Tab-separated table of C-alpha atoms and ligand atoms in Angstrom:
chain	number	residue	atom	x	y	z
K	21	MET	CA	117.768	99.960	73.739
K	22	ASN	CA	117.000	101.031	77.327
K	23	VAL	CA	116.513	98.191	79.760
K	24	PHE	CA	113.092	100.052	81.403
K	25	SER	CA	111.340	100.385	78.144
K	26	THR	CA	111.466	96.576	77.267
K	27	ARG	CA	109.761	95.878	80.480
K	28	LEU	CA	106.398	97.962	80.357
K	29	ALA	CA	103.737	97.015	82.739
K	30	SER	CA	100.439	97.708	80.478
K	31	GLY	CA	101.418	95.551	77.886
K	32	ILE	CA	100.129	98.044	75.407
K	33	LEU	CA	103.564	99.077	74.502
K	34	SER	CA	106.216	96.444	74.268
K	35	THR	CA	109.091	98.091	72.461
K	36	VAL	CA	110.406	101.809	72.632
K	37	LYS	CA	111.200	103.040	69.038
K	38	THR	CA	114.532	104.477	68.361
K	39	LYS	CA	115.880	107.233	66.419
K	40	SER	CA	117.408	106.094	63.289
K	41	ARG	CA	120.744	107.352	63.113
K	42	GLU	CA	121.504	108.178	67.165
K	43	SER	CA	120.252	105.034	69.466
K	44	ARG	CA	118.432	107.632	71.879
K	45	PRO	CA	114.769	106.436	72.523
K	46	ALA	CA	112.022	108.874	71.159
K	47	VAL	CA	110.366	108.566	74.422
K	48	SER	CA	112.208	108.997	78.025
K	49	PRO	CA	112.276	106.303	80.402
K	50	ALA	CA	110.404	108.242	82.632
K	51	ARG	CA	107.345	109.604	80.678
K	52	SER	CA	107.168	105.615	78.983
K	53	ALA	CA	106.433	104.351	82.572
K	54	ALA	CA	104.195	107.465	83.265
K	55	PHE	CA	102.090	107.040	80.518
K	56	ASP	CA	101.592	103.467	81.001
K	57	ILE	CA	101.009	104.060	84.818
K	58	LEU	CA	98.273	106.404	83.882
K	59	PHE	CA	96.943	104.426	81.229
K	60	ARG	CA	96.673	101.630	83.435
K	61	VAL	CA	95.020	103.719	86.646
K	62	GLU	CA	92.364	105.103	84.142
K	63	ARG	CA	91.609	101.221	82.290
K	64	ASP	CA	92.056	99.103	85.126
K	65	SER	CA	91.339	101.167	88.169
K	66	SER	CA	94.928	100.297	89.498
K	67	TYR	CA	96.627	102.292	92.021
K	68	ALA	CA	99.322	104.520	90.889
K	69	SER	CA	101.638	103.997	94.029
K	70	GLU	CA	101.146	100.344	93.894
K	71	LEU	CA	102.316	100.439	89.951
K	72	LEU	CA	104.919	103.162	90.920
K	73	HIS	CA	106.444	100.952	93.711
K	74	SER	CA	105.918	97.166	91.767
K	75	ARG	CA	108.715	95.077	90.552
K	76	THR	CA	108.330	96.392	86.868
K	77	TYR	CA	109.821	99.671	87.741
K	78	ASP	CA	112.496	98.363	90.275
K	79	ARG	CA	115.318	98.591	87.778
K	80	VAL	CA	114.666	102.200	86.282
K	81	ALA	CA	117.317	104.795	86.945
K	82	GLN	CA	116.353	106.777	90.294
K	83	ALA	CA	116.021	109.886	88.459
K	84	ASP	CA	113.744	108.165	86.143
K	85	HIS	CA	111.829	106.790	88.711
K	86	ALA	CA	111.580	110.140	90.339
K	87	LEU	CA	110.340	112.070	87.399
K	88	ALA	CA	107.850	108.967	86.716
K	89	MET	CA	106.158	109.349	89.877
K	90	GLU	CA	106.447	113.208	89.474
K	91	LEU	CA	104.361	112.973	86.276
K	92	VAL	CA	102.285	110.426	87.689
K	93	LEU	CA	100.659	111.613	90.897
K	94	GLY	CA	100.980	115.673	89.399
K	95	VAL	CA	98.394	114.631	86.390
K	96	LEU	CA	96.334	112.699	88.728
K	97	ARG	CA	96.397	115.637	91.247
K	98	TRP	CA	95.009	118.144	89.046
K	99	ARG	CA	93.580	116.049	86.010
K	100	SER	CA	90.195	118.183	86.201
K	101	LEU	CA	92.451	121.281	85.380
K	102	LEU	CA	94.183	119.552	83.041
K	103	ASP	CA	91.342	118.113	81.096
K	104	SER	CA	89.748	121.985	81.517
K	105	ASP	CA	92.839	123.395	79.099
K	106	ILE	CA	92.521	120.438	77.124
K	107	ALA	CA	88.795	120.933	76.370
K	108	HIS	CA	89.388	124.628	75.610
K	109	SER	CA	92.098	123.669	73.140
K	110	SER	CA	90.582	120.836	71.518
K	111	ALA	CA	87.597	120.800	68.754
K	112	GLN	CA	86.534	117.137	69.820
K	113	PRO	CA	84.976	116.825	73.383
K	114	LEU	CA	87.145	114.877	75.933
K	115	GLU	CA	84.547	111.736	75.992
K	116	LYS	CA	85.027	111.204	72.490
K	117	LEU	CA	88.801	111.058	72.624
K	118	ASP	CA	90.830	107.393	72.777
K	119	LEU	CA	92.298	107.103	76.459
K	120	GLU	CA	95.844	106.696	75.230
K	121	VAL	CA	95.547	110.063	73.445
K	122	LEU	CA	93.562	111.894	76.613
K	123	THR	CA	96.516	110.304	78.632
K	124	ALA	CA	99.244	111.688	76.329
K	125	LEU	CA	97.449	115.083	76.275
K	126	ARG	CA	97.471	115.282	80.136
K	127	LEU	CA	100.643	114.483	80.320
K	128	ALA	CA	102.566	116.926	78.393
K	129	VAL	CA	100.026	119.690	79.836
K	130	TYR	CA	101.016	119.157	83.132
K	131	GLN	CA	104.520	119.048	82.161
K	132	LEU	CA	103.761	122.763	80.220
K	133	ARG	CA	101.730	124.025	83.387
K	134	GLN	CA	103.927	122.641	86.258
K	135	LEU	CA	107.182	122.029	85.091
K	136	SER	CA	109.018	124.988	83.915
K	137	ARG	CA	112.537	123.140	83.859
K	138	ILE	CA	111.203	121.099	81.033
K	139	PRO	CA	110.873	122.486	77.622
K	140	ALA	CA	107.770	122.655	76.330
K	141	ARG	CA	108.846	121.343	73.124
K	142	ALA	CA	110.260	118.362	74.382
K	143	ALA	CA	107.053	117.376	76.525
K	144	ILE	CA	105.272	118.205	73.354
K	145	HIS	CA	107.300	116.050	71.081
K	146	GLU	CA	107.448	112.880	73.534
K	147	SER	CA	103.552	113.202	74.128
K	148	VAL	CA	103.050	113.223	70.207
K	149	GLU	CA	105.461	110.389	70.014
K	150	LEU	CA	103.878	108.173	73.026
K	151	VAL	CA	100.357	108.585	70.864
K	152	LYS	CA	102.348	106.867	67.958
K	153	ARG	CA	103.503	104.115	69.988
K	154	ALA	CA	100.470	103.521	71.255
K	155	ARG	CA	99.122	102.856	67.543
K	156	LYS	CA	97.230	106.078	67.482
K	157	ARG	CA	99.748	107.517	64.947
K	158	SER	CA	96.555	109.210	63.005
K	159	ALA	CA	95.802	111.273	66.462
K	160	ALA	CA	99.470	112.366	66.295
K	161	PRO	CA	98.872	115.612	64.492
K	162	PHE	CA	95.836	116.185	66.475
K	163	VAL	CA	97.936	116.076	69.365
K	164	ASN	CA	100.519	118.187	68.103
K	165	ALA	CA	98.055	120.945	67.699
K	166	VAL	CA	95.756	120.958	70.710
K	167	LEU	CA	99.448	120.958	73.008
K	168	ARG	CA	100.926	123.769	70.692
K	169	LYS	CA	97.593	125.841	71.271
K	170	VAL	CA	97.696	124.915	75.107
K	171	ALA	CA	101.219	126.220	75.118
K	172	ALA	CA	100.696	129.411	73.791
K	173	GLY	CA	98.109	130.646	76.686
K	174	VAL	CA	99.390	128.233	79.564
K	175	GLU	CA	99.590	129.251	83.398
K	176	PRO	CA	101.138	127.653	86.016
K	177	ILE	CA	99.338	125.889	87.935
K	178	PRO	CA	100.289	127.442	91.382
K	179	ARG	CA	99.484	131.156	90.350
K	180	SER	CA	95.991	129.722	89.423
K	181	PHE	CA	95.455	127.623	91.981
K	182	GLU	CA	96.606	129.797	95.238
K	183	SER	CA	94.868	132.983	93.954
K	184	SER	CA	91.660	131.193	93.403
K	185	MET	CA	91.997	129.199	96.503
K	186	ASP	CA	91.025	132.038	98.877
K	187	GLY	CA	88.373	130.128	100.586
K	188	SER	CA	85.282	132.372	99.592
K	189	SER	CA	82.976	129.907	98.140
K	190	VAL	CA	83.519	125.899	98.671
K	191	ARG	CA	83.110	125.875	94.814
K	192	THR	CA	85.293	127.881	93.847
K	193	LEU	CA	87.846	125.761	96.101
K	194	GLY	CA	86.823	122.535	94.648
K	195	ALA	CA	87.389	123.670	90.670
K	196	SER	CA	90.643	125.499	91.705
K	197	SER	CA	92.174	123.032	93.755
K	198	ALA	CA	91.105	120.107	91.269
K	199	HIS	CA	88.656	117.974	93.450
K	200	PRO	CA	84.758	117.064	92.974
K	201	PRO	CA	82.878	119.960	94.347
K	202	TRP	CA	80.586	117.214	96.566
K	203	LEU	CA	83.974	116.043	98.242
K	204	VAL	CA	84.766	119.754	99.155
K	205	GLU	CA	81.240	120.808	100.381
K	206	ARG	CA	81.171	117.747	102.559
K	207	TRP	CA	84.320	118.495	104.272
K	208	ALA	CA	83.453	121.947	104.495
K	209	GLU	CA	80.223	121.187	106.412
K	210	ALA	CA	81.748	118.566	108.036
K	211	TYR	CA	84.482	120.554	109.504
K	212	GLY	CA	84.555	124.490	108.418
K	213	LEU	CA	85.674	126.039	105.022
K	214	GLU	CA	89.122	126.980	106.911
K	215	VAL	CA	89.791	123.050	107.407
K	216	ALA	CA	88.620	122.098	104.206
K	217	LEU	CA	91.201	124.506	102.441
K	218	LYS	CA	93.555	123.032	104.022
K	219	ILE	CA	92.650	119.824	103.339
K	220	CYS	CA	92.621	120.369	99.569
K	221	GLN	CA	96.010	122.407	99.855
K	222	TYR	CA	97.692	119.119	101.713
K	223	ASN	CA	96.019	116.795	98.794
K	224	GLN	CA	97.587	118.861	96.157
K	225	SER	CA	101.691	119.019	97.880
K	226	ILE	CA	103.715	116.069	97.772
K	227	PRO	CA	103.374	114.365	101.563
K	228	ALA	CA	106.774	113.892	103.307
K	229	THR	CA	107.536	110.076	103.307
K	230	ALA	CA	107.366	108.917	107.086
K	231	ILE	CA	109.167	105.868	108.423
K	232	ARG	CA	108.743	103.965	111.667
K	233	LEU	CA	112.142	102.723	112.883
K	234	ARG	CA	112.170	98.970	114.132
K	235	ARG	CA	115.402	99.129	115.514
K	236	LEU	CA	117.492	101.072	117.740
K	237	ASP	CA	120.006	101.122	115.260
K	238	SER	CA	117.542	101.648	112.267
K	239	GLU	CA	118.482	105.327	112.021
K	240	VAL	CA	122.387	105.052	111.945
K	241	LYS	CA	122.064	102.358	109.133
K	242	LEU	CA	120.213	104.823	107.240
K	243	ARG	CA	122.166	107.519	107.645
K	244	MET	CA	125.418	105.420	106.471
K	245	GLU	CA	123.679	104.860	103.236
K	246	GLY	CA	123.352	108.359	102.691
K	247	ILE	CA	119.884	108.950	104.163
K	248	GLU	CA	118.819	112.175	105.667
K	249	LEU	CA	116.213	112.128	108.155
K	250	ALA	CA	114.255	114.485	110.587
K	251	PRO	CA	112.286	113.672	113.569
K	252	GLY	CA	108.457	112.762	113.056
K	253	ALA	CA	105.593	115.074	114.001
K	254	LEU	CA	103.694	112.730	115.682
K	255	LEU	CA	105.631	109.914	117.245
K	256	SER	CA	109.065	109.370	118.720
K	257	SER	CA	109.729	106.176	116.776
K	258	ALA	CA	108.945	108.173	113.325
K	259	ARG	CA	111.234	109.573	111.012
K	260	LEU	CA	110.548	112.126	107.911
K	261	VAL	CA	112.859	111.352	105.200
K	262	HIS	CA	114.540	114.518	104.065
K	263	LEU	CA	116.627	113.559	101.405
K	264	GLY	CA	117.564	110.242	99.664
K	265	GLU	CA	115.678	107.163	97.943
K	266	ILE	CA	114.545	105.019	100.914
K	267	ARG	CA	113.371	101.905	99.220
K	268	ARG	CA	116.427	101.528	97.363
K	269	THR	CA	118.392	100.871	100.332
K	270	ALA	CA	119.954	97.520	102.032
K	271	ALA	CA	118.254	98.677	105.181
K	272	PHE	CA	114.793	99.103	103.599
K	273	ARG	CA	115.341	95.167	102.024
K	274	SER	CA	116.383	93.987	105.751
K	275	GLY	CA	113.692	95.239	107.450
K	276	PHE	CA	115.325	97.776	109.461
K	277	TYR	CA	111.960	100.098	109.125
K	278	ALA	CA	108.609	100.467	107.937
K	279	ILE	CA	107.556	102.950	105.304
K	280	GLN	CA	104.129	104.203	106.999
K	281	ASP	CA	102.137	107.244	107.621
K	282	GLU	CA	102.408	108.632	111.160
K	283	ALA	CA	98.661	108.535	111.234
K	284	SER	CA	98.724	104.879	110.620
K	285	GLN	CA	101.443	104.061	112.829
K	286	LEU	CA	99.373	106.230	115.575
K	287	VAL	CA	96.393	103.929	114.782
K	288	ALA	CA	98.508	100.825	115.622
K	289	ALA	CA	100.283	102.262	119.021
K	290	LEU	CA	96.386	102.673	119.965
K	291	VAL	CA	95.957	98.678	119.661
K	292	GLY	CA	98.633	98.695	122.932
K	293	HIS	CA	99.903	95.430	124.567
K	294	ALA	CA	98.489	92.143	123.577
K	295	ALA	CA	99.060	88.716	124.425
K	296	TYR	CA	96.165	87.403	121.594
K	297	ALA	CA	95.896	89.758	118.732
K	298	LEU	CA	93.504	89.395	115.710
K	299	ASP	CA	94.186	91.797	112.481
K	300	CYS	CA	90.889	91.483	110.440
K	301	CYS	CA	91.783	93.485	107.452
K	302	ALA	CA	95.495	93.024	107.593
K	303	ALA	CA	97.384	93.757	103.982
K	304	PRO	CA	99.590	94.640	103.164
K	305	GLY	CA	100.576	94.683	106.957
K	306	GLY	CA	102.368	97.838	108.029
K	307	LYS	CA	99.673	97.923	110.894
K	308	THR	CA	100.419	93.989	111.843
K	309	ALA	CA	103.997	94.394	111.889
K	310	ALA	CA	103.921	97.678	114.166
K	311	ILE	CA	101.807	95.574	116.370
K	312	ALA	CA	103.956	92.494	116.395
K	313	ASP	CA	107.297	94.709	116.851
K	314	ARG	CA	105.380	96.119	119.904
K	315	ASN	CA	104.329	92.921	121.240
K	316	PRO	CA	107.144	90.690	120.466
K	317	GLU	CA	105.652	87.587	122.529
K	318	ALA	CA	102.329	88.054	121.189
K	319	ASN	CA	100.295	85.251	119.107
K	320	ILE	CA	99.053	87.208	116.103
K	321	VAL	CA	96.451	86.372	113.837
K	322	ALA	CA	96.362	88.387	110.342
K	323	VAL	CA	93.332	87.725	108.376
K	324	GLU	CA	93.025	88.859	104.580
K	325	LEU	CA	90.299	88.397	101.914
K	326	HIS	CA	92.282	88.484	98.587
K	327	PRO	CA	94.676	85.590	98.431
K	328	HIS	CA	97.303	87.609	96.544
K	329	ARG	CA	96.930	89.822	99.020
K	330	ALA	CA	98.072	87.502	101.637
K	331	ALA	CA	100.825	86.370	100.003
K	332	LEU	CA	101.884	90.162	99.825
K	333	LEU	CA	101.471	90.217	103.554
K	334	GLN	CA	103.429	86.685	103.888
K	335	ARG	CA	106.336	88.733	102.183
K	336	LEU	CA	106.456	91.760	104.191
K	337	LEU	CA	105.991	90.177	107.801
K	338	ARG	CA	108.500	86.893	107.069
K	339	PRO	CA	111.349	86.751	109.773
K	340	GLN	CA	113.998	88.917	108.483
K	341	PRO	CA	117.444	87.766	110.723
K	342	SER	CA	119.036	91.353	110.293
K	343	ALA	CA	116.221	92.830	111.682
K	344	GLN	CA	116.415	90.900	115.256
K	345	GLY	CA	114.277	92.163	117.950
K	346	ALA	CA	111.339	93.128	115.489
K	347	GLY	CA	108.622	90.481	116.309
K	348	THR	CA	107.367	88.830	113.460
K	349	GLY	CA	108.041	85.650	114.213
K	350	LYS	CA	104.683	84.174	115.914
K	351	ILE	CA	102.341	85.725	113.325
K	352	GLN	CA	99.839	83.351	111.754
K	353	ILE	CA	98.653	84.763	108.201
K	354	VAL	CA	94.917	83.482	107.176
K	355	ALA	CA	93.209	84.230	103.703
K	356	ALA	CA	89.567	84.429	104.969
K	357	ASP	CA	86.555	86.829	104.542
K	358	ALA	CA	86.530	88.777	108.062
K	359	ARG	CA	82.848	89.058	107.641
K	360	ASP	CA	82.679	85.278	108.627
K	361	LEU	CA	85.746	84.862	110.698
K	362	PRO	CA	86.721	80.964	111.545
K	363	PHE	CA	88.088	81.346	114.903
K	364	ALA	CA	86.420	79.605	118.047
K	365	ALA	CA	88.927	81.286	119.950
K	366	LYS	CA	88.677	85.170	121.300
K	367	PHE	CA	91.356	87.435	121.365
K	368	ASP	CA	92.408	90.233	123.980
K	369	ARG	CA	93.048	92.801	121.160
K	370	VAL	CA	91.254	92.907	117.920
K	371	LEU	CA	92.051	95.503	114.773
K	372	ALA	CA	89.271	96.215	112.338
K	373	ASP	CA	91.295	98.318	109.919
K	374	VAL	CA	88.889	98.282	107.117
K	375	PRO	CA	88.703	99.018	103.858
K	376	CYS	CA	87.037	101.932	102.889
K	377	SER	CA	86.815	105.300	100.563
K	378	GLY	CA	90.474	106.730	101.424
K	379	THR	CA	89.447	110.011	101.235
K	380	GLY	CA	92.164	110.592	104.040
K	381	THR	CA	94.989	109.787	101.483
K	382	LEU	CA	94.264	111.703	98.681
K	383	SER	CA	97.812	113.299	98.582
K	384	ARG	CA	99.377	109.512	98.136
K	385	ASN	CA	96.178	108.413	95.886
K	386	PRO	CA	94.649	111.178	94.021
K	387	GLU	CA	93.183	108.999	91.769
K	388	ILE	CA	90.575	107.918	94.795
K	389	LYS	CA	88.776	111.644	94.182
K	390	TRP	CA	87.911	110.715	90.384
K	391	ARG	CA	86.550	107.413	91.030
K	392	LEU	CA	84.523	107.786	94.135
K	393	ALA	CA	80.805	108.503	93.851
K	394	TYR	CA	78.514	109.473	97.163
K	395	ALA	CA	76.813	106.188	96.318
K	396	ASP	CA	79.665	104.434	97.190
K	397	LEU	CA	79.744	105.096	100.714
K	398	ALA	CA	76.336	103.403	101.732
K	399	ASP	CA	78.246	100.285	99.845
K	400	LEU	CA	81.289	100.788	102.087
K	401	GLN	CA	79.385	101.515	105.195
K	402	GLN	CA	77.430	97.963	104.645
K	403	ARG	CA	80.647	96.094	104.429
K	404	GLN	CA	82.626	97.744	107.404
K	405	LEU	CA	79.312	97.129	109.691
K	406	SER	CA	79.411	93.395	108.558
K	407	ILE	CA	83.199	93.191	109.325
K	408	LEU	CA	83.052	95.062	112.366
K	409	ARG	CA	80.271	93.170	113.880
K	410	SER	CA	81.916	90.000	113.188
K	411	ALA	CA	85.130	91.293	114.879
K	412	MET	CA	83.058	92.173	117.881
K	413	ASN	CA	82.451	88.413	118.258
K	414	GLN	CA	86.104	87.661	118.450
K	415	VAL	CA	87.043	90.100	121.553
K	416	ALA	CA	87.355	88.537	124.723
K	417	ALA	CA	85.599	89.833	127.821
K	418	GLY	CA	87.547	93.005	128.850
K	419	GLY	CA	89.235	93.260	125.545
K	420	ARG	CA	89.600	96.051	123.095
K	421	LEU	CA	88.680	96.028	119.678
K	422	ILE	CA	90.203	99.109	117.603
K	423	TYR	CA	87.977	100.015	114.572
K	424	SER	CA	89.665	102.664	111.692
K	425	THR	CA	89.747	104.004	108.623
K	426	CYS	CA	91.623	106.397	106.304
K	427	SER	CA	88.508	107.838	105.441
K	428	LEU	CA	87.092	111.348	106.333
K	429	GLU	CA	83.441	110.572	105.638
K	430	LYS	CA	81.352	109.820	108.605
K	431	GLU	CA	79.248	107.146	106.838
K	432	GLU	CA	82.229	105.105	107.504
K	433	ASN	CA	83.320	106.260	110.332
K	434	GLU	CA	80.986	107.729	113.503
K	435	ASN	CA	78.200	106.101	111.720
K	436	VAL	CA	79.526	102.647	111.334
K	437	ILE	CA	80.508	102.624	115.051
K	438	ASP	CA	76.515	103.929	116.373
K	439	GLN	CA	75.196	101.103	114.349
K	440	ALA	CA	77.436	98.400	115.762
K	441	LEU	CA	76.955	99.714	119.469
K	442	ALA	CA	73.133	100.185	118.563
K	443	GLN	CA	73.342	96.508	117.620
K	444	ASP	CA	75.518	95.133	120.581
K	445	PRO	CA	75.401	97.183	123.831
K	446	SER	CA	77.721	94.645	125.514
K	447	PHE	CA	80.496	97.215	124.466
K	448	ARG	CA	81.776	100.814	125.551
K	449	VAL	CA	83.612	103.523	123.594
K	450	VAL	CA	86.804	104.245	125.340
K	451	ASP	CA	87.881	107.573	125.042
K	452	CYS	CA	91.043	108.059	122.803
K	453	ARG	CA	91.821	111.733	124.489
K	454	LEU	CA	92.510	109.165	127.246
K	455	GLU	CA	94.878	106.845	125.464
K	456	LEU	CA	96.478	109.411	123.713
K	457	ARG	CA	97.817	111.133	126.833
K	458	LYS	CA	98.707	107.633	127.972
K	459	LEU	CA	101.271	107.476	125.047
K	460	GLN	CA	102.059	110.950	125.326
K	461	ARG	CA	103.175	109.985	129.189
K	462	GLU	CA	105.263	106.770	127.867
K	463	GLY	CA	106.925	109.122	125.562
K	464	GLU	CA	105.706	107.951	122.470
K	465	LEU	CA	103.196	110.533	121.186
K	466	ILE	CA	105.281	113.404	120.983
K	467	TRP	CA	102.650	115.916	119.537
K	468	PRO	CA	102.156	118.339	121.994
K	469	ASP	CA	98.588	119.016	122.057
K	470	PRO	CA	96.663	115.234	121.727
K	471	SER	CA	93.145	117.253	121.612
K	472	THR	CA	93.845	118.266	117.765
K	473	LEU	CA	94.000	114.563	117.151
K	474	THR	CA	90.600	113.675	118.187
K	475	ARG	CA	87.112	114.723	117.542
K	476	GLY	CA	84.856	113.721	120.440
K	477	CYS	CA	86.094	110.552	121.951
K	478	TYR	CA	87.651	109.426	118.359
K	479	LEU	CA	90.832	109.725	116.815
K	480	ARG	CA	90.182	112.082	114.519
K	481	THR	CA	93.720	113.209	112.295
K	482	LEU	CA	92.765	115.762	109.125
K	483	PRO	CA	95.179	116.220	106.291
K	484	GLY	CA	96.290	119.591	106.465
K	485	ALA	CA	95.342	120.438	109.829
K	486	ASN	CA	97.974	117.825	110.978
K	487	ALA	CA	100.803	116.886	109.472
K	488	CYS	CA	99.567	113.279	108.298
K	489	ASP	CA	97.045	111.154	106.433
K	490	GLY	CA	93.443	111.819	107.675
K	491	PHE	CA	92.598	108.474	110.060
K	492	PHE	CA	89.449	107.836	112.076
K	493	ALA	CA	90.000	105.053	115.126
K	494	ALA	CA	87.240	104.269	117.958
K	495	ILE	CA	88.042	102.003	120.277
K	496	LEU	CA	85.475	99.628	121.668
K	497	GLU	CA	85.610	97.900	125.154
K	498	LYS	CA	84.074	94.239	125.797
K	499	LEU	CA	81.882	94.692	128.598
I	515	LIG	C1	92.801	99.131	104.841
I	515	LIG	S1	93.485	98.082	104.151
I	515	LIG	C2	94.371	97.172	105.667
I	515	LIG	C3	95.517	97.951	105.952
I	515	LIG	C4	96.623	97.365	106.647
I	515	LIG	N1	96.001	97.023	107.655
I	515	LIG	C5	97.757	97.608	106.917
I	515	LIG	O1	98.009	98.828	107.798
I	515	LIG	O2	98.615	97.697	105.603
I	515	LIG	C6	91.969	96.907	103.968
I	515	LIG	C7	92.390	95.632	103.689
I	515	LIG	O3	91.140	94.693	103.998
I	515	LIG	C8	91.100	93.679	102.988
I	515	LIG	N2	89.626	93.198	102.736
I	515	LIG	C9	88.959	93.855	102.097
I	515	LIG	N3	87.602	93.292	102.363
I	515	LIG	C10	88.013	92.382	103.659
I	515	LIG	C11	87.228	91.075	104.288
I	515	LIG	N4	86.023	91.117	104.066
I	515	LIG	N5	88.088	90.407	104.860
I	515	LIG	C12	89.235	90.380	105.065
I	515	LIG	N6	89.829	91.105	104.388
I	515	LIG	C13	89.314	92.409	103.576
I	515	LIG	C14	91.517	94.424	101.806
I	515	LIG	O4	92.042	93.359	100.509
I	515	LIG	C15	92.921	95.609	102.189
I	515	LIG	O5	93.827	94.905	101.960
């Protein structure tokens, strides 16, 4: 019995049946994991990347983990196209299918369409076995029949995707690039059709893993462990992983570097130098750690609403002896609601990296596009505005507040800033272009044209147009 298969996450599958004669599992570890994760993403609204990198899957062989990741993210990226294939070949409407059945179908159709190295019979057979294991044995012949029909007429995704992604119409773009049309329509309106096309293309591709080096010798340590790196696109302290499973290195466990998209690193760089810093929405802690590394002498308070996420923050930020020089020594972690901050003190730097829709991170979190509804933006805006208003009360005179999101939607960005400033005129907006030029002069920002990272006086990175996630940031200075 495979070790991994006894440690399945969902609890819906507790064992993997073995073929009676050989002791080979009927379902490979990669497909077991992919099925379980996809099931939980749909049933519990979990996040795929959190599950993929959770402890449950720590001991899965590297090749199996890589395939599981490709299957999970591929299915989520292309879900609407896969569903349309299934709908064409199924006598049952999709809404009537049990989630276990639909998940097994999606998994196989993705392999049939996209992974030419996997024989069709293996993809079909293992999905049939998966529904049996999920105690949906009676659906096995149905799954088999649908998949055989799909396999007979399957088109690989890239061909159909690229040929119809000519940008001629927003609706075509939404359908062919597997995005909800309402989102693509908004991006085309806000940024133009050409940029919307780039965003969609970026979202459907596997993004590079970016890291932030925490010490001068981090890079050498990683190379010694066989990791191949290339320079970052935006920042001198960033590297892109070209080869190797970076999360499994001793250098990662010892805290020599942090995995962090370059746009997120850039937001933390905009916080600049601080003596007393407050991070209002801190978990999992990527930006807190970056602020601490830049300001080893600073006193930092990191606030997080959810106690389990505050514990995660604690783990990430605990001082690591082997990463001396990394400044995590003076961070106080507080589980509290940033809408009602419990501090009398004022801070010279405050970061409000607020909860948001995440539409700037769809290449890493493709499930978001299937969950988000237009109406959610208004709820998010209310929460963001409450956090921002409360954060503004913590800024010392002459101090700065950095408001940021990983959303492409103006409701969560410019509109929040406009409303907050209308309610409290004791702040002025600092032009991000000036701050980026300063970072460029200091050798930190290596991107040659900072104006392509801004929109008006705000930071505005766009996936595909820039080689990073889509982040927004505004800098407000207390008068
Ligand atoms: C965008 S994430 C922050 C990412 C983090 N700054 C980083 O770089 O790793 C937003 C975080 O805010 C937390 N959060 C949501 N509502 C909050 C509130 N009212 N007060 C404090 N934290 C909150 C969420 O649980 C989540 O961990």
